[in-house]
Short mmCIF file of C-alpha atoms in Angstrom, two decimals:
data_model
loop_
_atom_site.label_atom_id
_atom_site.label_comp_id
_atom_site.label_asym_id
_atom_site.label_seq_id
_atom_site.Cartn_x
_atom_site.Cartn_y
_atom_site.Cartn_z
CA MET A 1 -4.19 32.61 104.36
CA PRO A 2 -2.29 32.87 101.47
CA THR A 3 1.17 34.75 101.22
CA PHE A 4 1.30 38.16 99.05
CA PRO A 5 4.11 35.83 96.47
CA SER A 6 1.29 33.01 96.25
CA VAL A 7 -1.56 35.23 95.16
CA VAL A 8 0.39 36.81 93.20
CA ALA A 9 1.97 33.13 91.16
CA GLN A 10 -2.07 31.94 91.20
CA SER A 11 -3.34 35.69 89.82
CA GLY A 12 -0.39 35.02 86.77
CA ALA A 13 0.55 38.74 87.04
CA LEU A 14 4.09 36.35 86.99
CA PRO A 15 3.40 33.14 85.48
CA GLY A 16 6.37 30.33 85.73
CA LEU A 17 7.50 31.87 88.98
CA SER A 18 6.13 29.29 92.23
CA ASN A 19 5.01 31.09 95.73
CA THR A 20 9.20 29.93 96.39
CA SER A 21 11.09 31.55 93.78
CA LEU A 22 8.79 34.93 94.74
CA THR A 23 9.87 35.20 98.69
CA ALA A 24 13.22 34.52 97.24
CA LEU A 25 13.05 36.75 94.99
CA PHE A 26 11.52 39.18 97.45
CA LEU A 27 14.55 38.95 100.06
CA VAL A 28 17.11 39.17 97.30
CA LEU A 29 15.82 42.00 96.95
CA ALA A 30 15.30 42.92 100.40
CA ALA A 31 18.64 42.33 101.43
CA ILE A 32 20.97 44.01 98.65
CA SER A 33 18.58 47.03 99.28
CA LEU A 34 19.29 47.01 102.92
CA LEU A 35 22.93 46.03 101.14
CA TRP A 36 23.61 48.69 99.48
CA GLY A 37 21.99 50.67 102.23
CA PHE A 38 24.81 49.46 104.08
CA GLU A 39 27.11 50.73 101.39
CA ARG A 40 26.28 54.12 101.00
CA TYR A 41 26.45 55.64 105.15
CA ARG A 42 29.55 53.32 105.57
CA THR A 43 30.52 55.17 102.72
CA THR A 44 28.76 58.69 102.33
CA PHE A 45 27.26 58.86 105.45
CA SER A 46 23.90 59.73 104.19
CA LYS A 47 21.17 58.81 106.91
CA VAL A 48 18.45 58.97 103.88
CA GLU A 49 20.01 56.82 101.00
CA PHE A 50 19.96 54.13 104.66
CA LEU A 51 17.05 54.66 105.38
CA ILE A 52 15.35 54.33 102.84
CA ALA A 53 16.84 51.50 101.22
CA LEU A 54 15.98 50.23 104.86
CA ALA A 55 11.95 51.24 103.87
CA VAL A 56 12.16 49.29 100.46
CA SER A 57 13.61 45.87 102.18
CA PHE A 58 10.78 46.27 104.43
CA GLY A 59 8.88 46.38 101.82
CA LEU A 60 8.81 43.44 100.36
CA VAL A 61 10.09 42.20 103.48
CA THR A 62 6.18 42.56 104.68
CA VAL A 63 4.16 41.94 101.15
CA SER A 64 6.05 38.35 101.00
CA PHE A 65 5.02 37.39 105.02
CA ALA A 66 2.34 40.07 105.42
CA PRO A 67 0.11 41.31 102.91
CA GLY A 68 -2.58 40.64 106.29
CA LEU A 69 -1.31 43.91 107.19
CA TYR A 70 -1.42 45.83 104.45
CA GLY A 71 -4.77 44.33 104.35
CA ALA A 72 -5.81 45.35 107.27
CA ILE A 73 -4.57 49.06 106.64
CA ALA A 74 -6.11 48.83 103.13
CA GLY A 75 -9.94 47.71 105.18
CA ALA A 76 -9.52 51.47 107.70
CA LEU A 77 -9.24 53.62 104.31
CA ASN A 78 -11.75 51.92 103.18
CA LEU A 79 -10.04 50.72 99.59
CA ASP A 80 -11.41 47.90 97.64
CA SER A 81 -8.15 45.39 98.43
CA ARG A 82 -4.57 45.24 99.70
CA PHE A 83 -2.90 45.74 96.08
CA ILE A 84 -4.74 48.82 95.87
CA LEU A 85 -3.02 49.68 98.38
CA ILE A 86 0.02 48.80 98.07
CA GLN A 87 0.03 50.41 94.60
CA ILE A 88 -0.71 53.86 95.78
CA LEU A 89 2.48 53.58 98.45
CA THR A 90 4.52 51.94 95.70
CA ASN A 91 4.14 55.21 93.94
CA ALA A 92 3.93 57.85 97.35
CA ALA A 93 7.40 56.29 97.34
CA PHE A 94 8.32 56.62 93.28
CA LEU A 95 6.98 60.41 93.83
CA PHE A 96 9.17 60.50 97.18
CA LEU A 97 12.08 59.65 95.46
CA ILE A 98 12.22 61.44 92.92
CA LEU A 99 12.32 64.15 95.07
CA TYR A 100 14.48 63.49 96.33
CA LEU A 101 16.71 63.21 93.15
CA VAL A 102 15.25 66.50 92.23
CA ALA A 103 16.22 68.67 95.82
CA LEU A 104 20.05 66.88 96.13
CA ILE A 105 20.80 67.68 91.99
CA ASN A 106 20.31 71.00 93.07
CA SER A 107 21.64 71.65 96.90
CA ASN A 108 24.76 70.42 94.21
CA ARG A 109 23.95 73.02 91.49
CA THR A 110 23.89 75.65 93.97
CA LEU A 111 27.21 74.41 95.79
CA VAL A 112 29.53 73.90 92.57
CA SER A 113 27.57 78.07 91.87
CA ASP A 114 29.20 79.01 95.33
CA LEU A 115 31.78 77.12 94.59
CA THR A 116 32.34 78.70 91.40
CA ARG A 117 31.86 82.65 92.70
CA ALA A 118 34.48 81.88 95.25
CA LEU A 119 37.00 81.82 93.37
CA THR A 120 36.26 83.64 90.41
CA VAL A 121 35.76 86.57 93.11
CA GLN A 122 39.92 85.54 94.85
CA GLN A 123 40.70 85.88 90.63
CA ALA A 124 40.06 89.58 91.12
CA ALA A 125 41.34 89.39 95.25
CA LEU A 126 44.85 88.45 93.04
CA THR A 127 44.87 90.69 89.56
CA GLU A 128 43.80 93.69 91.79
CA ASP A 129 46.39 94.95 95.43
CA ALA A 130 43.85 98.15 96.41
CA ALA A 131 40.00 99.22 95.70
CA VAL A 132 39.85 102.69 94.76
CA ASP A 133 41.57 105.37 96.07
CA GLY A 134 38.72 107.73 97.39
CA ASP A 135 34.45 107.77 97.17
CA SER A 136 34.90 104.55 94.20
CA LEU A 137 31.91 103.67 91.64
CA TYR A 138 31.84 99.96 90.40
CA VAL A 139 30.42 99.49 86.90
CA VAL A 140 29.37 95.32 86.65
CA VAL A 141 29.40 94.41 83.19
CA PRO A 142 28.12 90.98 83.63
CA ALA A 143 28.90 89.14 79.35
CA TYR A 144 28.65 86.22 78.06
CA ASN A 145 30.20 85.69 74.44
CA GLU A 146 30.22 89.78 74.22
CA ALA A 147 33.20 89.49 72.10
CA GLY A 148 31.42 92.11 70.30
CA THR A 149 30.47 94.36 71.61
CA ILE A 150 32.05 94.92 75.55
CA GLY A 151 34.60 96.96 74.33
CA ASP A 152 32.84 99.99 72.70
CA VAL A 153 31.00 99.50 76.35
CA LEU A 154 34.09 99.69 78.65
CA ALA A 155 35.89 102.62 76.32
CA SER A 156 32.72 104.66 76.26
CA LEU A 157 33.51 104.83 80.82
CA PRO A 158 33.95 108.11 82.42
CA GLU A 159 36.79 107.88 84.55
CA THR A 160 34.75 110.00 87.20
CA VAL A 161 31.22 110.26 88.15
CA LEU A 162 29.50 113.52 89.98
CA ASP A 163 33.30 113.36 92.18
CA TYR A 164 33.00 109.17 92.22
CA THR A 165 36.00 107.44 90.99
CA VAL A 166 34.62 104.36 87.74
CA GLN A 167 35.42 101.57 88.15
CA ALA A 168 34.72 98.44 85.51
CA VAL A 169 34.23 95.27 86.95
CA VAL A 170 33.35 92.59 84.24
CA VAL A 171 33.19 88.43 84.84
CA SER A 172 32.57 86.63 81.20
CA ASP A 173 29.88 84.23 82.59
CA GLY A 174 31.74 81.37 80.99
CA SER A 175 31.38 82.75 77.44
CA ALA A 176 33.26 80.75 74.72
CA ASP A 177 34.20 83.92 73.06
CA GLU A 178 37.57 86.75 73.16
CA THR A 179 34.86 88.61 75.89
CA THR A 180 37.82 87.51 78.68
CA ARG A 181 40.16 88.77 76.08
CA VAL A 182 38.92 92.36 74.25
CA ALA A 183 37.80 93.33 78.14
CA GLU A 184 41.42 92.64 79.14
CA GLU A 185 42.23 94.95 77.19
CA TYR A 186 41.36 98.45 78.67
CA ASP A 187 41.57 98.67 82.30
CA ALA A 188 38.64 97.47 83.93
CA ILE A 189 38.79 93.79 86.77
CA VAL A 190 38.27 91.19 84.45
CA VAL A 191 37.53 87.63 85.95
CA GLU A 192 36.34 84.33 84.37
CA HIS A 193 33.00 82.97 85.55
CA PRO A 194 34.60 78.48 84.54
CA LEU A 195 30.45 77.66 84.35
CA ASN A 196 28.07 79.67 83.20
CA GLN A 197 25.84 81.20 86.42
CA GLY A 198 23.61 83.11 84.85
CA GLN A 199 23.39 86.37 84.30
CA GLY A 200 22.58 86.94 88.29
CA GLY A 201 24.70 84.64 89.35
CA ALA A 202 27.24 87.32 87.09
CA LEU A 203 25.67 89.57 88.62
CA LYS A 204 26.69 88.19 92.05
CA THR A 205 30.20 87.93 91.95
CA GLY A 206 30.92 91.92 90.72
CA PHE A 207 28.52 92.72 93.83
CA GLU A 208 31.26 90.74 95.57
CA ILE A 209 34.28 91.93 94.11
CA ALA A 210 32.93 95.79 94.58
CA ARG A 211 31.33 95.10 97.67
CA ARG A 212 34.93 94.20 98.75
CA HIS A 213 36.36 96.80 97.49
CA GLY A 214 34.60 99.18 99.56
CA ALA A 215 31.94 100.21 96.47
CA ASP A 216 29.91 103.32 97.58
CA VAL A 217 28.19 102.78 94.38
CA VAL A 218 27.81 100.13 92.63
CA VAL A 219 26.03 100.09 88.77
CA THR A 220 24.96 97.80 86.58
CA MET A 221 25.51 97.21 82.60
CA ASP A 222 24.93 95.39 80.14
CA ALA A 223 27.49 94.57 77.85
CA ASP A 224 25.32 94.47 74.46
CA GLY A 225 26.04 98.40 74.02
CA GLN A 226 22.62 99.41 74.32
CA HIS A 227 22.76 101.63 78.12
CA PRO A 228 24.25 104.57 77.65
CA ALA A 229 27.01 105.36 80.33
CA ASP A 230 26.71 108.70 79.21
CA GLN A 231 23.20 108.24 81.40
CA ILE A 232 25.27 107.05 84.09
CA GLU A 233 25.12 110.53 85.90
CA GLU A 234 21.56 110.25 85.60
CA LEU A 235 21.68 106.74 87.91
CA VAL A 236 23.70 108.18 90.65
CA ALA A 237 22.75 111.50 91.21
CA PRO A 238 20.09 110.08 93.41
CA ILE A 239 22.06 108.37 95.56
CA ALA A 240 24.81 110.93 95.81
CA SER A 241 22.19 113.07 97.31
CA GLY A 242 21.13 110.75 99.61
CA GLU A 243 17.65 110.89 98.07
CA ALA A 244 18.18 106.81 96.96
CA ASP A 245 19.46 103.68 98.03
CA TYR A 246 17.96 102.02 94.90
CA VAL A 247 17.58 103.76 91.28
CA LEU A 248 15.90 101.89 88.71
CA GLY A 249 16.63 103.19 84.60
CA SER A 250 13.13 103.44 83.14
CA ARG A 251 12.96 103.28 79.32
CA TYR A 252 9.41 103.78 79.21
CA ARG A 253 10.43 107.41 81.77
CA GLY A 254 12.71 107.46 79.07
CA GLN A 255 13.32 106.47 75.67
CA ASP A 256 13.35 103.19 73.93
CA GLN A 257 14.63 102.04 70.82
CA SER A 258 16.17 98.70 71.54
CA ASP A 259 13.01 97.51 69.16
CA ASN A 260 11.62 94.86 71.32
CA SER A 261 8.39 93.12 69.77
CA LEU A 262 5.19 93.75 70.77
CA THR A 263 4.76 91.10 73.27
CA ARG A 264 8.56 91.77 74.94
CA ARG A 265 6.99 95.33 75.16
CA GLY A 266 3.42 93.88 76.56
CA GLY A 267 4.97 91.56 79.48
CA ILE A 268 7.24 93.82 81.02
CA ARG A 269 4.46 96.04 81.35
CA ALA A 270 1.80 93.32 82.65
CA PHE A 271 5.33 91.89 85.91
CA THR A 272 5.31 94.96 86.05
CA TRP A 273 2.68 95.59 87.13
CA ILE A 274 1.94 92.43 89.68
CA ILE A 275 5.57 93.37 91.48
CA ASN A 276 4.48 96.87 92.50
CA ARG A 277 0.58 95.33 93.16
CA MET A 278 3.06 92.72 95.71
CA ALA A 279 5.62 94.90 96.89
CA LYS A 280 4.05 98.19 97.06
CA THR A 281 6.07 99.68 94.43
CA ASP A 282 5.73 102.67 91.49
CA ILE A 283 8.45 101.29 89.02
CA THR A 284 7.58 101.82 85.22
CA ASP A 285 10.95 99.06 83.81
CA CYS A 286 11.01 95.90 86.21
CA THR A 287 13.44 93.76 83.79
CA ASN A 288 15.32 96.76 82.88
CA GLY A 289 19.13 96.67 84.17
CA PHE A 290 20.25 99.27 84.66
CA ARG A 291 20.53 100.64 87.59
CA ALA A 292 22.70 101.39 90.80
CA ILE A 293 22.52 100.42 94.25
CA ARG A 294 23.72 101.73 97.38
CA GLY A 295 27.18 99.77 97.51
CA SER A 296 26.43 100.05 101.79
CA ARG A 297 23.26 98.48 101.27
CA LEU A 298 24.98 94.97 99.17
CA GLY A 299 25.35 93.03 102.41
CA GLU A 300 21.79 93.32 103.33
CA LEU A 301 20.72 91.35 100.38
CA THR A 302 19.22 87.47 99.53
CA LEU A 303 20.30 87.17 96.94
CA THR A 304 19.33 83.58 95.29
CA GLU A 305 18.49 83.85 90.91
CA GLU A 306 20.57 83.01 88.77
CA ARG A 307 19.02 84.11 85.43
CA PHE A 308 16.13 85.99 85.96
CA SER A 309 18.03 88.87 89.19
CA ALA A 310 15.54 92.04 88.07
CA PRO A 311 12.34 91.31 89.80
CA GLU A 312 14.61 89.53 92.76
CA LEU A 313 16.61 92.52 93.11
CA ILE A 314 13.76 94.61 93.10
CA ILE A 315 11.98 92.68 95.12
CA GLU A 316 14.13 91.98 97.92
CA SER A 317 15.16 96.30 97.82
CA ARG A 318 12.19 96.72 99.31
CA LYS A 319 11.74 94.19 101.45
CA ASN A 320 14.70 95.87 103.36
CA GLY A 321 13.93 99.08 103.31
CA LEU A 322 16.07 100.76 101.03
CA ARG A 323 14.93 103.49 98.88
CA ILE A 324 13.94 103.31 96.01
CA GLN A 325 13.75 105.52 92.74
CA GLU A 326 13.13 105.23 89.08
CA VAL A 327 14.77 108.02 86.91
CA PRO A 328 13.91 107.72 83.21
CA VAL A 329 17.05 106.08 80.57
CA THR A 330 17.19 104.94 77.20
CA ILE A 331 17.96 101.47 76.01
CA LEU A 332 19.34 101.35 73.02
CA GLU A 333 19.20 98.97 70.09
CA ARG A 334 21.50 95.63 70.77
CA VAL A 335 24.39 96.96 67.56
CA ALA A 336 25.54 92.83 67.41
CA GLY A 337 25.08 89.47 69.33
CA GLU A 338 21.98 88.09 70.22
CA THR A 339 20.15 88.60 73.17
CA LYS A 340 19.88 85.91 75.95
CA LYS A 341 16.45 85.56 77.02
CA PRO A 342 14.29 82.22 75.89
CA GLY A 343 11.23 83.24 74.99
CA ILE A 344 8.44 81.89 77.09
CA GLY A 345 11.28 80.02 79.34
CA TYR A 346 11.78 83.72 79.88
CA ALA A 347 8.00 84.97 81.00
CA VAL A 348 7.90 81.47 83.28
CA GLY A 349 11.12 82.06 84.77
CA LEU A 350 10.51 86.28 86.04
CA ALA A 351 6.97 84.38 87.19
CA ARG A 352 8.36 81.51 89.68
CA THR A 353 11.37 84.72 90.66
CA ILE A 354 9.02 87.00 91.88
CA LEU A 355 6.81 84.90 93.52
CA VAL A 356 9.71 82.88 95.55
CA THR A 357 11.30 86.70 96.05
CA TRP A 358 7.80 87.22 97.28
CA ILE A 359 6.91 84.46 99.56
CA ARG A 360 10.56 84.54 101.72
#
């Protein structure tokens, strides 16, 4: 029976190479693959990479010396020839490698994000000697290049709300402007992500700081000035009275002065409808970042989303039995800077977050 290299050479697929030359080439490639696998295992102890190298080497050797094996398998699968089988196996292996590489990249990205947030949380521990005395309300403000508005937002915060002492936490999310410097001029805990983590990542950092400082209530608001600080009391009141654990602000129950486009308003209502159906909630504004959460319940929420955190917070709160309530608020028009929400990418991200959070 002719070997695979002989068939390939006779077919003219690789002109100029003899049977012996092709066999030698495959053996060299197999040896290189195997040596690479051994080296990776020796230096990184990666069993996956070693097994991949071993499989590639085995495939090259068997294609060269045992083509009948592939012919028998092809016949059992009713394929026309062994070459179709080899193509299928090669494409499957290539797809596996791509998926493995994507998983590896995502794993490394998650590791870097976790490390970034852990180091950032330590900044608060170094700059803040103790938690707020008495009942505390921590206002977490994620900020990315918001030097033009962050000062006004912090200046607008009251000292107390319903007998809670207010403490601001600003998480500058890898800002390239003067956001951190401006925020440090006010009575706030200010930390800086060395790498941009997205709004969800900044919120997780702020939540962890508030939790470690024993926050009784945590309020989140944007750094762009769209959330009026004088309405924080409306958000906190249901928690203070024991009626709710998670309170969302709704521009559609209150006033929407954000000047959002018709497309964006329609998208918000569509995604809100989907969340209400999937999570058995009754809300009207699923993307509003003006919210209040009972501090003792924060640790129960599994938060993994770094960009599109609003739906994740709602669905996680519902899954963990937090009592959810919605109150009317006003959303103002942005007074400076530019929106950080991408167009179609924002809609795709919201859809993915809703589905993933609901499934897990």
